[in-house]
Amino acid sequence: MAEEAKAKGNAAFSSGDFPTAIRHFSEAIDLAPDNHVLYSNRSAAYASLQKYTEALADAKKTVQLKPHWVKGYSRLGAAHLGLSQYDDAIASYKKGLDFEPTNEPLKSGLADAEKAAASAAARSRSAPANPFGDAFSGPEMWAKLTADPTTRAFLQQPDFVKMMQDIQKNPNNLNLYLKDQRVMQAFGVLLNVKLGSPGDDVDMPDTPSSSSSERKRAAEAEPPKQPEPEPEPEPMEEADEEKEAKQRKAEAQKEKEAGNAAYKKKDFDTAIHHYSKALELDDEDISFLTNRAAVYLEMGKYEDCIKDCDKAVERGRELRSDYKMVARALTRKGTAMGKTAKCSKDYEPVIETFQKALTEHRNPDTLKKLNEAEKAKKELEQQEYFDPNLADEEREKGNEFFKQQKYPEAIRHYTESLKRNPKDPRAYSNRAACYTKLGAMPEGLKDAEKCIELDPTFTKGYTRKGAVQFFMKEYEKALETYKEGLKHDANNQELLDGIGRCVQQINRASRGDLSPEELKDRQAKAMSDPEIQNILQDPVMRQVLVDFQENPKAAQEHTKNPGVMDKIQKLISAGIVQMR
């Protein structure tokens, strides 16, 4: 708010609207009473309105707030000069030059003050011949004429300038030019009174005179033949704090770059030093915090990493930083928290942090980390729930319900058993049997395959899988499953019986003993089987089938190929091919 009022004041000052400038600078001072630049700017505005007493008060406040700021002494000297306090003006300019000996505005102001003091001393020693001579002497005359909007236009006229130069050299020559209304108006401006002519009733306004050292230098110099228009009001200087802030930001970026270079070299201590220095120089760039957090993460200092990320999120929201930066801080925090997680509950805040990061910015890396955290949490939950003894108890309860043909209840206990011990193939085998009894063949097949995966030598898994495949009328696949089981237990009666049932069904298809409904059903099922589809799409097998129909000699040769005959047998079992 103070900066906004200051900017409005600067704009009004630049346009010559000094009362409005004073009002805005006063509003800014109410909001930031310790800002020395605001008092300096208001002092300049007061001086432009010839309110040198108010200008002096603000100049003194400026020097009080910032004793080593040379611009304050320039304002102080100008106010003293406007009040004809020449010795004080000289002292003020000299004090400023003590701090900055090469400052041109101070050197010029000092020269103006010394010349004005000398002129005043000379006037005091000898009274002027003309009672109005003081109005035309000194550097103030041209400044007043330039500041007044009416006489400012006269300065564009060479004859008027020549008359004023003549009067300044010899004030007694005023009488020679009084008939010229322009001289009369200039005379009124210089005396700060309202004068009028019989034919032109004009009010001459009070004329503000510039208090800036630049305007005094212009007034002191001999006017050119073509006077330049009124100088622009002295621009409001940029606050030292603003200049320092820009410089500090630039230095902070250099520190950040140095930190990045050290990080790439794995020189983490140096990287932290540079990022910390950058933060001291500029606390409005949260990338310094997120970068330092990354270093802490690499060093295993997870608590420090989390603290920096929290600061980055808080500061980022205060400054309305890029949402991607906030998301980065949250992601880094979640990563650090995940490194310290020891149980499933520890992953809950980790997952929550990653989810917050994704609401700020949906980043693939963050999404991957979220999925990994959820997976880790699930695995830990299983580990925490693991209890082989309770698993056996639940499996036995399932067996009791299975004997009672209460299959849903049995499934519930088998499932609980698997939660307690997910590596027990017996529970998968028993649950597969329940699913088979309930006609849930896909679920039964999945459990049977998991049972075989956990223990390839456990023959019950093969009998469960073969049974499911048989009920799904995939006789060839069931036959292969039973044969695979016999490799681990050649005398297993369940496996042998399963093979017998499969062969019987396959032979029925070979003999053409299937009813039209059975054939149609088997063919439809076969056509959805990827293996059967691949056989039918194989160009070699297509030719084999053609040879069996049209070329008995070639067909005889095909029968000697075990691979070809195996595929032919599968087509026969599927009802696709019939032998006569």
mmCIF file of C-alpha atoms in Angstrom, residues 154-162 165 222-228:
data_model
loop_
_atom_site.group_PDB
_atom_site.id
_atom_site.type_symbol
_atom_site.label_atom_id
_atom_site.label_comp_id
_atom_site.label_asym_id
_atom_site.label_seq_id
_atom_site.Cartn_x
_atom_site.Cartn_y
_atom_site.Cartn_z
ATOM 1 C CA PHE A 154 7.739 34.737 -22.614
ATOM 2 C CA LEU A 155 11.134 33.086 -22.226
ATOM 3 C CA GLN A 156 10.668 31.697 -25.723
ATOM 4 C CA GLN A 157 10.749 35.272 -27.060
ATOM 5 C CA PRO A 158 14.283 36.682 -27.622
ATOM 6 C CA ASP A 159 13.298 40.338 -27.141
ATOM 7 C CA PHE A 160 11.775 39.603 -23.743
ATOM 8 C CA VAL A 161 14.867 37.664 -22.670
ATOM 9 C CA LYS A 162 17.087 40.539 -23.781
ATOM 10 C CA GLN A 165 18.949 40.472 -19.039
ATOM 11 C CA GLU A 222 23.285 33.132 -18.527
ATOM 12 C CA PRO A 223 20.057 32.418 -20.397
ATOM 13 C CA PRO A 224 20.556 31.301 -23.979
ATOM 14 C CA LYS A 225 19.111 33.220 -26.827
ATOM 15 C CA GLN A 226 16.417 30.558 -27.091
ATOM 16 C CA PRO A 227 15.616 29.576 -23.475
ATOM 17 C CA GLU A 228 14.751 25.960 -22.957
#
